[in-house]
C-alpha cells in the first residue's frame, strides 16, 4: 500500500522515456543529488522530518532536479506542494510561497486540510486567506506573541497533514524570500516533530552577496540535525552531450557539442536556449527559431544575461565592456593598460563587477578575470556598437604590441590576431592572423589553425600586397615563388582535413582547383589528393577518381615530393580496397621515390600500410618491427601526423594476428598520445581498435566504453560506421538481435559508397548470423555471395575467416530446414572454394579455419567431433573466451548428438558444456547461454548438483510447448502451411493458426521461419 511507514514505496524514475523524446526538457545526470533527495524522502517516510536546501547559480537546473524528484515522490504516493518566492524586496508579499503551497494542498486534499485547520481558520488565514476573515486580536495577541502563535499553528497543521502520507513541501527561489518567509521556514525546520514531512528549498547561490539576508539564515540551518545542503554544479561536457541528445532525439554531432558546451559553460538553461537557437532541439543543425537568430542568442536570453551588467555603475560597466572585448580571460595588467585607470580605480570597478556576479577571478594563481558565464560575455560584446567594439579592439592590440609581456607568451599570437581582426584593419590583421595560425600548427591545434586561416582567407583581398604572406609549414605542396591565394587555400585545406572538417576542406580545395586551371599540374595534383581523402571522409565515394586524375597530372613530370605523395596515396588506397601483391609493389615504389626526393614524411606514411601488408603476408615480426621503427623515427623528427598514424594502426595489426593483450596495451599508448593532439581521426581509430581487442579478450563492458569513445570522437563517416558496426557486434554477441539489426542498418547508412573489405566483410558476417537465427536461408547465401564476389584476396583473411565460419555455421544449423536443402551442395562448395589458398598462419585464422571445417562436416551430416577437438585445442592457445566457449559447446553437441555416447565421452562433453555455459554467462552472451541450457536439458546434464535442469519427457517440453504444439511445430519445421497442418492433424486451419501463434510467443520469435530454425537448431525432432 502506498505511503505506509512499514514499507515506503521506493522512488522510481518518473518516466521511462525521459530524455528520449525530441524537443522536450530532459533530465540528465544529477545521480548524487537525486540520491540525496531520495534518502531524505525515505527518512521522512519513516517519520523523521527533514529538509534539503539546494543551491546553484541561475539556470543550472535546480528546478528541473526538484521537478524530477517530485514526479518520483508522487508516483510513490507522496503529497506534494510547491510555492515560489517572488522578487519584490524584503517588505513585499509575506509568506508568499507558503500561501501558494497551502492553496495547492487545499485543492488537492479538500476536507483533510479543513480538518487540519479546524478551529484555527481565522489565524491561519494569515497564511491562506481563503480560510476566512482574519479576526481582530487584542493588542496582547499581536506582535511577537501573535507571530509565534501563527508559526506554531502552521507547524501543527503540517504535522497533521503529514501524519499518514509523506508530504513534500517545496519552496523555490529562497534568495527572494521576505523576512517572514525565512523566519517561518526556520521555525518549521526546528519545531515539526514526528511527521512524514520533507521540506525542499532552492536558492540562487550566485545572488547571495556578502550582505544578503539569507546567508546567516543558511548558516544557522546548516547546524540543524535534519537539514542537508548541497549546490548543483554545471554540467560536464558528457552531460551536455546527453542533454542535447534528449533535445534532438538522437546523438548530437561532436562539433555541436563543442560549440554549445563552450558557449554555455555547462549551464543547463543556456544549453536549452542555445540548442533552440542552433536548431538542435529539432534534430537539425542551424536555422533560426522565432526570436532567435540562427547561431546567436535569443532576445529573451540576451535580456536576462544583461540584467546584471546594466545595473552596474559607469566605471564598472566600462571595465565589463573592456573585459568582453578582451577575451575569455583578461589579465589585470592588460586591462589596466587599455582602460587607463589607476590601480585603485581599476580595483574598485572590478570589485563592483565581481560583487554583482558579472566577473570572477580567472584563477587564484593568475592575476586575471573572466565572466561568470561565457554567454554573458557574448551578450555584453554584442550589445556594443560595431564602431565601439572595433575601437576597443584596436586599443587592446596597440597595448599588446607596445608591451608583449602583458599576456603570457603562449597566448600572445592568438590574442593579437583576434584584436587586430576585430579592429577591422586588414593590413595589420592578416600578418597577425597568419602568425597565429603558424603558432597553432606548431602546437598541433589544427582546429584553431583552421579558424585562423579562415579569417586569413576572408582578409586576403582587402589586405595590401605587402602584407600577404603564407607560412611554409612544410609538406609536399609546391608553393609559387610569390605568395598566391592558392597557396593560402592549400594551407587551409590541409588544416581543415587534419581538423576532420572534410566538407570545408572539399569546398576550399574545389575553389583552388578552379583558380589554378591547367597552369600548375603539380599543385592541382596535390589538391586532387586532398580531395580524394575528403571524399572518403565524407562517405561520398572511395576517392579513386581523384587519385587517378592526380596520377595523370604528374605523369611525365620530373620526380618531386608531390609525385611521391601521389604514389604513396595510391598504394595506401590499394592496401585498403584491393590488398595483395599489387598493393605491396606499389608501396615499395612509393617508398623508393620518397627517399629519392627527400620526402621523409611521405616515406614514413607509406611504410605504415607496407608494415601491415607485411604482417598479412606472413612476415609478422618484420611488420610489427616496421611499425615500431616508423613510430620512433616520426616522433624523433617531430612528424606528428605520421607518428599518429603509426600509433593508431599498430594495435590493429597486433589484434589481427591474435595478440590481443599487446593490442590493448598499444591502443592505450595511442589514446594517451593522441588525446590532446587535435587529430580526432586517429584518436577515434585508436578507440575502435582498442574496443576490438577488448571484445576478443572478453572484456565487453570496457569494449562498450571504448566504442562509445570512438563514436564520440569520430569525424568521418567510416569511423562512425565502424563504431556502429562494433555496437552491432556487441549486441549480437549478447543475444540482442533487434538492437544488432538497428545498429547494422545505421552503419550501412554511414559507409555510403566507400566499400572497404575491412568494413564490408564484418557487416556481411553479422548479416549472415542474424539471417541464420531467423531461418532466412536465401538471405544467408545471397549475403555470402555478394561479400565474396570475385574472390578473397591476400590481406583480407583477418575479416574473411569469421565470414566463412559464420556462413558454414549457418548452413550447419539450418540443415534439415526444407528451404535449405535446395542449393546446399553449391553453397558448401562456394565456402570451400573461398577457403582455398586463404592464409591461416596466424593462430585465430587457423582456429577459425578448423571451426569452419567442422561446421562444413556438420552441414553435410558427417561427424565433426574430431574437427571440433582440433579447434578447441587451437583456441586454448589464445585468450579469446567467447570463441573458446562456442567451440566447447559445439564439441559437446557433436559428442552428444547420437544420444548413445560412451560414458567417458559423455562425461567429457558434460564438462565442456559446463565450461561453455559458465563462460557465456560470465560474458553476458545470452544466445550462447540459451543454447547451452537447451542442450543440457535435452541431454539431461546438470550444470550444478543443486540446480539440475528439468528432465522433460519430450525435448519440446523444455520450451513449455504442449504435446499438440509440439506436433504443430514439427510440421512447421517441415515447411507445412496452416492448411496442410490442419489436414494432417485433423484440426481446422483457424485452430492451426492459433497454435502457431502460441508457439511463436513461447519461442520468442516473430515468424514461422524463425520457429523452424529454432526447432532444427535445438534438434527437437528426429532427423532435425
PDB file of N, CA and C in Angstrom, residues 125 186 211 248-249 306-307 347 373 376 494 724 803 832 887 902 916:
ATOM      1  N   UNK A 125      -5.595  32.030   8.395  1.00  0.00           N
ATOM      2  CA  UNK A 125      -5.936  32.791   7.191  1.00  0.00           C
ATOM      3  C   UNK A 125      -4.846  33.805   6.857  1.00  0.00           C
ATOM      4  N   UNK A 186      12.456  28.641   9.065  1.00  0.00           N
ATOM      5  CA  UNK A 186      13.360  28.236  10.133  1.00  0.00           C
ATOM      6  C   UNK A 186      12.615  27.639  11.313  1.00  0.00           C
ATOM      7  N   UNK A 211      26.269  40.603   1.965  1.00  0.00           N
ATOM      8  CA  UNK A 211      25.304  41.124   2.950  1.00  0.00           C
ATOM      9  C   UNK A 211      23.888  40.611   2.700  1.00  0.00           C
ATOM     10  N   UNK A 248      17.408  16.629 -29.141  1.00  0.00           N
ATOM     11  CA  UNK A 248      17.400  16.320 -30.574  1.00  0.00           C
ATOM     12  C   UNK A 248      16.669  15.021 -30.896  1.00  0.00           C
ATOM     13  N   UNK A 249      16.603  14.129 -29.904  1.00  0.00           N
ATOM     14  CA  UNK A 249      16.061  12.807 -30.184  1.00  0.00           C
ATOM     15  C   UNK A 249      17.073  11.897 -30.826  1.00  0.00           C
ATOM     16  N   UNK A 306      22.022  40.390 -19.643  1.00  0.00           N
ATOM     17  CA  UNK A 306      22.492  41.772 -19.499  1.00  0.00           C
ATOM     18  C   UNK A 306      21.963  42.464 -18.236  1.00  0.00           C
ATOM     19  N   UNK A 307      21.034  41.828 -17.547  1.00  0.00           N
ATOM     20  CA  UNK A 307      20.422  42.493 -16.389  1.00  0.00           C
ATOM     21  C   UNK A 307      21.471  42.951 -15.390  1.00  0.00           C
ATOM     22  N   UNK A 347      40.625  48.550  -9.416  1.00  0.00           N
ATOM     23  CA  UNK A 347      40.208  47.503  -8.491  1.00  0.00           C
ATOM     24  C   UNK A 347      38.839  47.793  -7.881  1.00  0.00           C
ATOM     25  N   UNK A 373      29.720  33.684 -16.918  1.00  0.00           N
ATOM     26  CA  UNK A 373      29.284  32.798 -17.994  1.00  0.00           C
ATOM     27  C   UNK A 373      29.868  33.302 -19.306  1.00  0.00           C
ATOM     28  N   UNK A 376      27.396  35.441 -21.057  1.00  0.00           N
ATOM     29  CA  UNK A 376      27.259  36.812 -20.565  1.00  0.00           C
ATOM     30  C   UNK A 376      28.257  37.710 -21.283  1.00  0.00           C
ATOM     31  N   UNK A 494      44.632  21.809 -45.896  1.00  0.00           N
ATOM     32  CA  UNK A 494      45.378  20.825 -45.106  1.00  0.00           C
ATOM     33  C   UNK A 494      44.958  20.891 -43.632  1.00  0.00           C
ATOM     34  N   UNK A 724      29.429   1.998 -35.112  1.00  0.00           N
ATOM     35  CA  UNK A 724      28.097   1.394 -35.136  1.00  0.00           C
ATOM     36  C   UNK A 724      28.172  -0.104 -35.419  1.00  0.00           C
ATOM     37  N   UNK A 803      33.849 -14.504 -41.562  1.00  0.00           N
ATOM     38  CA  UNK A 803      32.740 -14.584 -42.524  1.00  0.00           C
ATOM     39  C   UNK A 803      32.510 -16.021 -42.972  1.00  0.00           C
ATOM     40  N   UNK A 832      33.962 -23.730 -49.566  1.00  0.00           N
ATOM     41  CA  UNK A 832      35.258 -24.409 -49.695  1.00  0.00           C
ATOM     42  C   UNK A 832      36.146 -23.712 -50.731  1.00  0.00           C
ATOM     43  N   UNK A 887      33.306 -23.139 -29.247  1.00  0.00           N
ATOM     44  CA  UNK A 887      33.919 -24.387 -29.697  1.00  0.00           C
ATOM     45  C   UNK A 887      33.621 -25.517 -28.718  1.00  0.00           C
ATOM     46  N   UNK A 902      29.584 -42.958 -25.363  1.00  0.00           N
ATOM     47  CA  UNK A 902      30.163 -43.721 -24.263  1.00  0.00           C
ATOM     48  C   UNK A 902      30.200 -42.853 -23.016  1.00  0.00           C
ATOM     49  N   UNK A 916      31.545 -24.068 -21.161  1.00  0.00           N
ATOM     50  CA  UNK A 916      30.992 -23.139 -22.152  1.00  0.00           C
ATOM     51  C   UNK A 916      29.886 -22.291 -21.532  1.00  0.00           C
TER      52      UNK A 916
END
